[in-house]
Amino acid sequence: MDARTEPEAGYSRRSREIAPFHVMSLLARAQALEREGHDVIHLEIGEPDFTTAAPVIAAGQAALAAGHTRYTAARGLPALREAIAGLYRQRHGLEIDPERVLVTPGGSGALLLASSLLVDPGRHWLLADPGYPCNRHFLRLVEAGAQLVPTGPDTHYQLTPAHVATHWNADSVGALVASPANPTGSVLSREELAALSSSLRARGGHLVVDEIYHGLTYGLDAPSVLEVDDEAFVLNSFSKYFGMTGWRLGWLVAPKRAVPALEKLAQNLYISAPSMAQHAALACFTPAAMAIFEQRRGEFQARRDYLLPALRALGFRIEIEPQGAFYLYADISGFGVDAQVFCQHFLETEHVAFTPGVDFGSYRAGEHVRIAYTQGLPRLQEAVARIARGLGSLPVR
């Protein structure tokens, strides 16, 4: 084949070096199986099965009917920024100036702003491995990098000051952590956040915290890093707790002095977040919508409380109980098969879809899978029955 006709020939090096989601090939195969008439149980994609709450849909419809389809200010609707600031007051007792809030196209837009602002080419953030893959991919996009730090259940898969001390070097400029975390569901305590902040501040580094799964916690409320570090950068989204995945809406809270530079970046990168989504999101903060979100949080907890012991009983090693999000990060090394083979086996034979660990990093990735409890209890019970059956036919190496 002529080099000019090879896939990606002539494209940028950054585009070639950003890895795809391996789970997407599994999803494509799962969808093909469904078209063939098979009943596939989807435990691979990090998207809740609930539709957007009715009050939010109604607000979006009203916004469209009223003609709210034009650009907004780059930082977002003032009323929405005030409502987001009010959420920090209600949840955390914090007085956040709405001027510090930038509404973005999804949490990804917030990550794009933060990485564009804080990391020069050739520099890097420290990130936990395993972790959400887009974090390192966005850094590559801005010609920066990710220093992946192997983490395990002994630190709840989170970065610690000891990790910072060991892995910090002349090219380090900060760290990005997630609480609750994807794929592990672990939560950083207020004391752990404070210790990380102090460790980074002593080195002149930035602390960026992904709080996208805030609200989806079980038995505790996750603290915001802003409770202990007013200079931290916070990423959040309307996708998970608020159930607005397809509306593509998120936000970034930044130190006030950083806002002019972030606003300039927003103006150039995407002009503004979707206007109809912003108007719809205002309804998220109403009592009626909040009651729906809290009911759904209870449902997620019930799913976790069923699935965690059920999988452990089948031989999955899940060494920490996830305190948030809607994932189980399971060690499958005891089954004697690589994670990608494991996932392929269950998709093809039992029509149950998981995500292989390779999507979340490299540290022991072949020994782990992520299982999303984004299906109702009857479907999870059926999934467990299928998994129990499928374990008997694993192609053990």
Short mmCIF file of C-alpha atoms in Angstrom, two decimals:
data_model
loop_
_atom_site.label_atom_id
_atom_site.label_comp_id
_atom_site.label_asym_id
_atom_site.label_seq_id
_atom_site.Cartn_x
_atom_site.Cartn_y
_atom_site.Cartn_z
CA MET A 1 0.00 0.00 0.00
CA ASP A 2 1.28 3.47 -0.89
CA ALA A 3 2.27 5.36 2.28
CA ARG A 4 -0.03 8.20 1.23
CA THR A 5 -3.05 5.88 1.32
CA GLU A 6 -2.30 4.27 4.67
CA PRO A 7 -4.72 5.14 7.49
CA GLU A 8 -3.63 8.38 9.23
CA ALA A 9 -0.76 8.91 6.77
CA GLY A 10 -0.02 12.62 6.57
CA TYR A 11 -2.04 13.41 9.71
CA SER A 12 -0.58 15.05 12.79
CA ARG A 13 1.54 13.08 15.22
CA ARG A 14 -0.77 14.16 18.07
CA SER A 15 -3.75 12.56 16.34
CA ARG A 16 -1.83 9.31 15.91
CA GLU A 17 -0.66 9.28 19.53
CA ILE A 18 -4.11 9.78 21.07
CA ALA A 19 -5.39 6.26 21.68
CA PRO A 20 -8.97 5.27 20.88
CA PHE A 21 -11.39 3.97 23.48
CA HIS A 22 -10.94 0.21 23.26
CA VAL A 23 -14.43 -0.19 24.65
CA MET A 24 -15.87 1.41 21.51
CA SER A 25 -14.95 -1.64 19.43
CA LEU A 26 -16.71 -3.78 22.03
CA LEU A 27 -19.71 -1.46 21.87
CA ALA A 28 -19.80 -1.70 18.08
CA ARG A 29 -19.73 -5.49 18.32
CA ALA A 30 -22.42 -5.42 21.01
CA GLN A 31 -24.63 -3.33 18.75
CA ALA A 32 -24.02 -5.73 15.88
CA LEU A 33 -25.09 -8.61 18.12
CA GLU A 34 -28.24 -6.70 19.02
CA ARG A 35 -29.04 -6.20 15.33
CA GLU A 36 -28.74 -9.97 14.97
CA GLY A 37 -31.42 -10.36 17.65
CA HIS A 38 -29.28 -11.04 20.74
CA ASP A 39 -30.10 -9.49 24.11
CA VAL A 40 -26.94 -7.67 25.23
CA ILE A 41 -26.60 -6.35 28.79
CA HIS A 42 -24.56 -3.15 28.60
CA LEU A 43 -22.25 -2.72 31.59
CA GLU A 44 -19.48 -1.06 29.58
CA ILE A 45 -20.47 2.56 28.95
CA GLY A 46 -20.40 5.22 31.68
CA GLU A 47 -23.83 6.59 30.87
CA PRO A 48 -26.79 6.27 33.23
CA ASP A 49 -29.80 4.40 31.89
CA PHE A 50 -32.14 7.12 33.15
CA THR A 51 -33.38 9.69 30.66
CA THR A 52 -33.05 13.38 31.44
CA ALA A 53 -35.46 14.33 34.24
CA ALA A 54 -38.85 15.63 33.08
CA PRO A 55 -38.49 19.14 34.61
CA VAL A 56 -35.22 19.61 32.71
CA ILE A 57 -36.70 18.39 29.42
CA ALA A 58 -39.66 20.75 29.90
CA ALA A 59 -37.31 23.66 30.53
CA GLY A 60 -35.35 22.81 27.39
CA GLN A 61 -38.52 22.65 25.33
CA ALA A 62 -39.65 25.99 26.72
CA ALA A 63 -36.26 27.51 25.91
CA LEU A 64 -36.51 26.37 22.29
CA ALA A 65 -40.07 27.66 22.01
CA ALA A 66 -38.94 31.02 23.39
CA GLY A 67 -36.18 31.25 20.78
CA HIS A 68 -33.20 30.77 23.12
CA THR A 69 -31.06 29.36 20.33
CA ARG A 70 -28.41 32.04 19.96
CA TYR A 71 -24.90 32.31 21.40
CA THR A 72 -24.57 33.19 25.05
CA ALA A 73 -21.61 34.91 26.68
CA ALA A 74 -18.51 32.73 26.57
CA ARG A 75 -18.64 32.17 30.34
CA GLY A 76 -22.29 31.12 30.19
CA LEU A 77 -25.64 32.49 31.29
CA PRO A 78 -25.27 34.65 34.42
CA ALA A 79 -28.30 32.95 35.98
CA LEU A 80 -26.75 29.52 35.48
CA ARG A 81 -23.39 30.59 36.91
CA GLU A 82 -25.24 31.95 39.94
CA ALA A 83 -27.16 28.67 40.31
CA ILE A 84 -23.92 26.68 40.19
CA ALA A 85 -22.39 28.95 42.82
CA GLY A 86 -25.51 28.34 44.89
CA LEU A 87 -24.89 24.59 44.67
CA TYR A 88 -21.53 25.05 46.39
CA ARG A 89 -23.26 27.08 49.09
CA GLN A 90 -25.90 24.39 49.62
CA ARG A 91 -23.61 21.34 49.47
CA HIS A 92 -20.39 22.66 50.94
CA GLY A 93 -21.17 25.89 52.78
CA LEU A 94 -18.92 27.80 50.35
CA GLU A 95 -19.42 31.30 48.99
CA ILE A 96 -18.13 31.01 45.43
CA ASP A 97 -18.24 34.19 43.35
CA PRO A 98 -20.28 33.35 40.19
CA GLU A 99 -17.62 35.28 38.26
CA ARG A 100 -15.29 32.33 38.91
CA VAL A 101 -17.63 29.86 37.16
CA LEU A 102 -17.31 29.15 33.44
CA VAL A 103 -20.03 27.07 31.79
CA THR A 104 -18.52 24.71 29.21
CA PRO A 105 -19.56 22.18 26.53
CA GLY A 106 -19.51 19.17 28.83
CA GLY A 107 -16.90 18.38 31.43
CA SER A 108 -14.58 17.87 28.45
CA GLY A 109 -14.81 21.58 27.69
CA ALA A 110 -13.72 22.35 31.24
CA LEU A 111 -10.76 19.96 30.90
CA LEU A 112 -9.81 21.57 27.59
CA LEU A 113 -9.76 25.03 29.20
CA ALA A 114 -7.77 23.90 32.23
CA SER A 115 -5.17 21.98 30.24
CA SER A 116 -4.82 24.79 27.70
CA LEU A 117 -4.26 27.33 30.48
CA LEU A 118 -1.97 25.45 32.83
CA VAL A 119 0.34 23.17 30.85
CA ASP A 120 2.98 24.28 28.36
CA PRO A 121 4.28 21.94 25.64
CA GLY A 122 6.70 19.42 27.09
CA ARG A 123 5.43 19.83 30.68
CA HIS A 124 3.07 17.47 32.47
CA TRP A 125 0.55 16.78 35.21
CA LEU A 126 0.71 13.79 37.54
CA LEU A 127 -2.27 11.45 37.03
CA ALA A 128 -3.28 8.25 38.79
CA ASP A 129 -3.08 5.02 36.79
CA PRO A 130 -5.81 3.73 36.48
CA GLY A 131 -7.77 6.85 35.55
CA TYR A 132 -10.14 8.36 33.01
CA PRO A 133 -8.33 8.16 29.64
CA CYS A 134 -9.42 11.50 28.21
CA ASN A 135 -7.43 13.29 30.90
CA ARG A 136 -4.13 12.18 29.42
CA HIS A 137 -5.41 12.53 25.86
CA PHE A 138 -6.34 16.19 26.37
CA LEU A 139 -2.85 16.83 27.68
CA ARG A 140 -1.40 15.30 24.53
CA LEU A 141 -3.70 17.49 22.45
CA VAL A 142 -2.11 20.63 23.92
CA GLU A 143 1.38 19.17 23.33
CA ALA A 144 1.83 18.44 27.01
CA GLY A 145 1.95 15.11 28.78
CA ALA A 146 0.72 12.92 31.60
CA GLN A 147 3.03 11.38 34.17
CA LEU A 148 1.02 8.25 34.99
CA VAL A 149 1.57 7.12 38.57
CA PRO A 150 0.76 3.46 39.35
CA THR A 151 -1.81 3.29 42.16
CA GLY A 152 -3.54 0.41 43.88
CA PRO A 153 -6.09 -0.41 46.57
CA ASP A 154 -3.61 0.52 49.32
CA THR A 155 -4.20 4.22 48.45
CA HIS A 156 -7.72 3.63 47.07
CA TYR A 157 -6.24 4.16 43.59
CA GLN A 158 -5.63 7.83 44.40
CA LEU A 159 -2.52 10.04 44.28
CA THR A 160 -0.96 10.85 47.64
CA PRO A 161 1.69 13.34 48.80
CA ALA A 162 4.15 10.42 48.80
CA HIS A 163 3.43 9.87 45.11
CA VAL A 164 4.00 13.55 44.44
CA ALA A 165 7.31 13.47 46.29
CA THR A 166 8.46 10.43 44.33
CA HIS A 167 7.34 11.39 40.83
CA TRP A 168 7.64 15.18 40.75
CA ASN A 169 10.40 16.46 38.47
CA ALA A 170 11.50 19.60 36.64
CA ASP A 171 8.76 19.20 34.01
CA SER A 172 5.91 18.72 36.49
CA VAL A 173 3.45 21.60 36.80
CA GLY A 174 0.59 20.04 38.76
CA ALA A 175 -1.67 17.07 39.34
CA LEU A 176 -5.13 16.08 38.25
CA VAL A 177 -7.14 13.84 40.56
CA ALA A 178 -10.75 12.67 40.44
CA SER A 179 -13.08 12.30 43.40
CA PRO A 180 -15.25 10.25 43.03
CA ALA A 181 -12.96 8.54 40.54
CA ASN A 182 -13.57 6.74 37.28
CA PRO A 183 -13.03 3.73 37.06
CA THR A 184 -12.71 2.93 40.78
CA GLY A 185 -15.42 4.96 42.52
CA SER A 186 -13.02 6.03 45.29
CA VAL A 187 -13.43 9.35 47.11
CA LEU A 188 -10.76 11.63 48.56
CA SER A 189 -11.44 12.86 52.09
CA ARG A 190 -11.10 16.50 53.07
CA GLU A 191 -7.84 15.65 54.85
CA GLU A 192 -6.46 13.85 51.80
CA LEU A 193 -7.33 16.77 49.54
CA ALA A 194 -5.68 19.19 51.96
CA ALA A 195 -2.52 17.09 52.10
CA LEU A 196 -2.32 16.88 48.30
CA SER A 197 -2.87 20.61 48.03
CA SER A 198 -0.08 21.34 50.51
CA SER A 199 2.29 18.97 48.73
CA LEU A 200 1.69 20.61 45.36
CA ARG A 201 1.71 24.15 46.70
CA ALA A 202 5.14 23.52 48.25
CA ARG A 203 6.39 22.71 44.74
CA GLY A 204 4.63 25.60 43.01
CA GLY A 205 2.20 23.20 41.34
CA HIS A 206 -1.47 23.44 40.43
CA LEU A 207 -4.16 21.12 41.77
CA VAL A 208 -6.97 20.24 39.35
CA VAL A 209 -9.83 18.09 40.66
CA ASP A 210 -12.40 16.28 38.57
CA GLU A 211 -15.61 16.39 40.65
CA ILE A 212 -17.84 15.20 37.81
CA TYR A 213 -19.40 12.43 39.91
CA HIS A 214 -20.22 14.69 42.86
CA GLY A 215 -23.72 13.96 44.09
CA LEU A 216 -23.39 10.28 43.20
CA THR A 217 -21.94 9.12 46.51
CA TYR A 218 -23.20 6.49 48.93
CA GLY A 219 -23.11 6.80 52.68
CA LEU A 220 -21.15 10.04 52.59
CA ASP A 221 -20.98 13.39 50.82
CA ALA A 222 -17.77 13.95 48.84
CA PRO A 223 -15.98 17.13 49.94
CA SER A 224 -15.02 19.66 47.29
CA VAL A 225 -11.38 20.58 47.04
CA LEU A 226 -12.54 24.20 47.31
CA GLU A 227 -13.24 23.54 50.99
CA VAL A 228 -9.48 23.27 51.59
CA ASP A 229 -7.89 25.05 48.59
CA ASP A 230 -9.57 28.11 47.12
CA GLU A 231 -6.88 28.26 44.42
CA ALA A 232 -7.65 24.81 43.00
CA PHE A 233 -9.32 24.29 39.61
CA VAL A 234 -12.53 22.22 39.67
CA LEU A 235 -14.04 20.35 36.72
CA ASN A 236 -17.70 19.35 36.87
CA SER A 237 -20.54 18.34 34.59
CA PHE A 238 -24.30 18.09 34.23
CA SER A 239 -23.91 14.61 32.70
CA LYS A 240 -23.78 12.25 35.68
CA TYR A 241 -25.74 13.34 38.79
CA PHE A 242 -27.98 15.62 36.72
CA GLY A 243 -28.43 13.06 33.91
CA MET A 244 -27.86 15.43 30.97
CA THR A 245 -25.26 13.42 29.01
CA GLY A 246 -26.41 14.34 25.51
CA TRP A 247 -26.94 18.01 26.30
CA ARG A 248 -23.15 18.50 26.56
CA LEU A 249 -22.89 20.87 29.48
CA GLY A 250 -20.32 21.24 32.24
CA TRP A 251 -18.47 23.87 34.22
CA LEU A 252 -15.09 24.96 35.54
CA VAL A 253 -14.47 26.83 38.79
CA ALA A 254 -11.17 28.71 38.70
CA PRO A 255 -9.29 31.27 40.77
CA LYS A 256 -10.64 34.71 39.91
CA ARG A 257 -7.34 35.91 38.45
CA ALA A 258 -7.45 33.06 35.91
CA VAL A 259 -10.90 33.92 34.56
CA PRO A 260 -9.89 36.52 31.91
CA ALA A 261 -7.42 34.12 30.31
CA LEU A 262 -9.94 31.27 30.46
CA GLU A 263 -12.66 33.44 28.95
CA LYS A 264 -10.34 34.33 26.07
CA LEU A 265 -9.67 30.63 25.46
CA ALA A 266 -13.39 29.83 25.59
CA GLN A 267 -14.18 32.56 23.07
CA ASN A 268 -11.72 31.06 20.63
CA LEU A 269 -12.23 27.34 21.27
CA TYR A 270 -16.03 27.03 21.27
CA ILE A 271 -17.63 30.53 21.58
CA SER A 272 -20.15 29.33 24.16
CA ALA A 273 -21.82 26.23 25.55
CA PRO A 274 -25.16 25.25 23.93
CA SER A 275 -27.69 27.92 24.83
CA MET A 276 -30.76 25.65 25.00
CA ALA A 277 -28.86 23.25 27.26
CA GLN A 278 -27.96 26.10 29.60
CA HIS A 279 -31.58 27.21 29.88
CA ALA A 280 -32.65 23.60 30.48
CA ALA A 281 -30.01 23.17 33.19
CA LEU A 282 -31.53 25.97 35.25
CA ALA A 283 -34.32 23.52 36.08
CA CYS A 284 -31.79 21.11 37.66
CA PHE A 285 -31.73 23.22 40.80
CA THR A 286 -35.50 23.16 41.40
CA PRO A 287 -36.90 21.04 44.25
CA ALA A 288 -38.79 18.81 41.81
CA ALA A 289 -35.67 17.96 39.82
CA MET A 290 -33.50 17.52 42.89
CA ALA A 291 -36.00 15.01 44.30
CA ILE A 292 -35.64 12.96 41.10
CA PHE A 293 -31.85 13.08 41.25
CA GLU A 294 -31.82 11.94 44.86
CA GLN A 295 -34.20 9.07 44.08
CA ARG A 296 -31.84 8.00 41.31
CA ARG A 297 -28.87 8.20 43.66
CA GLY A 298 -30.69 5.75 45.93
CA GLU A 299 -31.24 3.42 42.99
CA PHE A 300 -27.54 3.50 42.11
CA GLN A 301 -26.67 2.63 45.70
CA ALA A 302 -29.07 -0.31 45.65
CA ARG A 303 -27.42 -1.54 42.46
CA ARG A 304 -23.95 -1.25 43.96
CA ASP A 305 -25.05 -3.00 47.13
CA TYR A 306 -26.35 -5.93 45.06
CA LEU A 307 -23.62 -6.20 42.44
CA LEU A 308 -20.54 -5.83 44.66
CA PRO A 309 -21.12 -8.92 46.87
CA ALA A 310 -22.54 -10.89 43.94
CA LEU A 311 -19.37 -10.46 41.88
CA ARG A 312 -17.10 -11.06 44.85
CA ALA A 313 -18.92 -14.36 45.44
CA LEU A 314 -18.08 -15.36 41.85
CA GLY A 315 -14.36 -14.75 42.39
CA PHE A 316 -13.92 -11.15 41.22
CA ARG A 317 -11.44 -9.34 43.49
CA ILE A 318 -12.85 -5.90 44.26
CA GLU A 319 -10.64 -4.71 47.07
CA ILE A 320 -12.28 -1.40 47.86
CA GLU A 321 -15.95 -0.64 48.16
CA PRO A 322 -16.66 2.22 45.74
CA GLN A 323 -18.05 5.21 47.57
CA GLY A 324 -19.19 7.08 44.49
CA ALA A 325 -19.82 7.10 40.72
CA PHE A 326 -21.38 3.91 39.29
CA TYR A 327 -18.48 1.56 38.60
CA LEU A 328 -16.77 -1.50 40.02
CA TYR A 329 -13.08 -1.90 39.16
CA ALA A 330 -12.52 -5.63 39.38
CA ASP A 331 -9.31 -7.65 39.47
CA ILE A 332 -9.83 -10.74 37.28
CA SER A 333 -6.29 -12.14 37.56
CA GLY A 334 -7.61 -15.16 39.44
CA PHE A 335 -9.43 -16.33 36.32
CA GLY A 336 -6.19 -16.79 34.37
CA VAL A 337 -7.12 -14.79 31.29
CA ASP A 338 -6.26 -11.33 29.92
CA ALA A 339 -8.90 -8.63 30.40
CA GLN A 340 -9.49 -8.04 26.70
CA VAL A 341 -9.95 -11.77 26.09
CA PHE A 342 -12.19 -11.87 29.18
CA CYS A 343 -14.38 -9.04 27.86
CA GLN A 344 -14.55 -10.56 24.38
CA HIS A 345 -15.51 -13.95 25.79
CA PHE A 346 -18.44 -12.63 27.81
CA LEU A 347 -19.67 -10.44 24.98
CA GLU A 348 -19.64 -13.26 22.45
CA THR A 349 -20.85 -16.14 24.64
CA GLU A 350 -23.09 -14.52 27.27
CA HIS A 351 -23.80 -11.16 25.67
CA VAL A 352 -22.64 -9.16 28.68
CA ALA A 353 -20.39 -6.17 27.92
CA PHE A 354 -17.61 -4.86 30.24
CA THR A 355 -14.74 -2.42 29.68
CA PRO A 356 -11.17 -3.79 29.69
CA GLY A 357 -8.66 -2.16 32.03
CA VAL A 358 -6.44 -1.07 29.14
CA ASP A 359 -8.78 1.89 28.56
CA PHE A 360 -7.75 3.35 31.94
CA GLY A 361 -3.97 3.12 31.82
CA SER A 362 -1.22 0.53 31.78
CA TYR A 363 -0.62 -0.49 35.41
CA ARG A 364 -1.96 -4.06 35.73
CA ALA A 365 -4.48 -3.12 33.03
CA GLY A 366 -4.65 -6.65 31.66
CA GLU A 367 -5.81 -7.89 35.06
CA HIS A 368 -8.79 -5.57 35.48
CA VAL A 369 -12.18 -4.78 34.02
CA ARG A 370 -14.60 -1.97 34.77
CA ILE A 371 -18.23 -2.90 35.28
CA ALA A 372 -20.80 -0.09 35.20
CA TYR A 373 -23.97 -0.56 37.22
CA THR A 374 -25.97 1.60 34.85
CA GLN A 375 -28.74 -0.98 34.38
CA GLY A 376 -31.68 -1.72 36.65
CA LEU A 377 -31.57 -4.47 39.29
CA PRO A 378 -33.40 -7.10 37.18
CA ARG A 379 -30.86 -6.64 34.39
CA LEU A 380 -27.96 -6.80 36.86
CA GLN A 381 -29.37 -10.02 38.31
CA GLU A 382 -29.57 -11.49 34.82
CA ALA A 383 -26.02 -10.30 34.12
CA VAL A 384 -24.73 -12.06 37.24
CA ALA A 385 -26.46 -15.29 36.20
CA ARG A 386 -24.87 -15.08 32.76
CA ILE A 387 -21.44 -14.28 34.21
CA ALA A 388 -21.65 -17.27 36.56
CA ARG A 389 -22.43 -19.49 33.59
CA GLY A 390 -19.76 -17.96 31.37
CA LEU A 391 -16.98 -18.42 33.91
CA GLY A 392 -17.20 -22.15 33.26
CA SER A 393 -16.18 -21.77 29.62
CA LEU A 394 -13.38 -19.20 29.91
CA PRO A 395 -10.46 -19.95 27.54
CA VAL A 396 -7.88 -20.24 30.34
CA ARG A 397 -4.34 -19.65 29.08
#
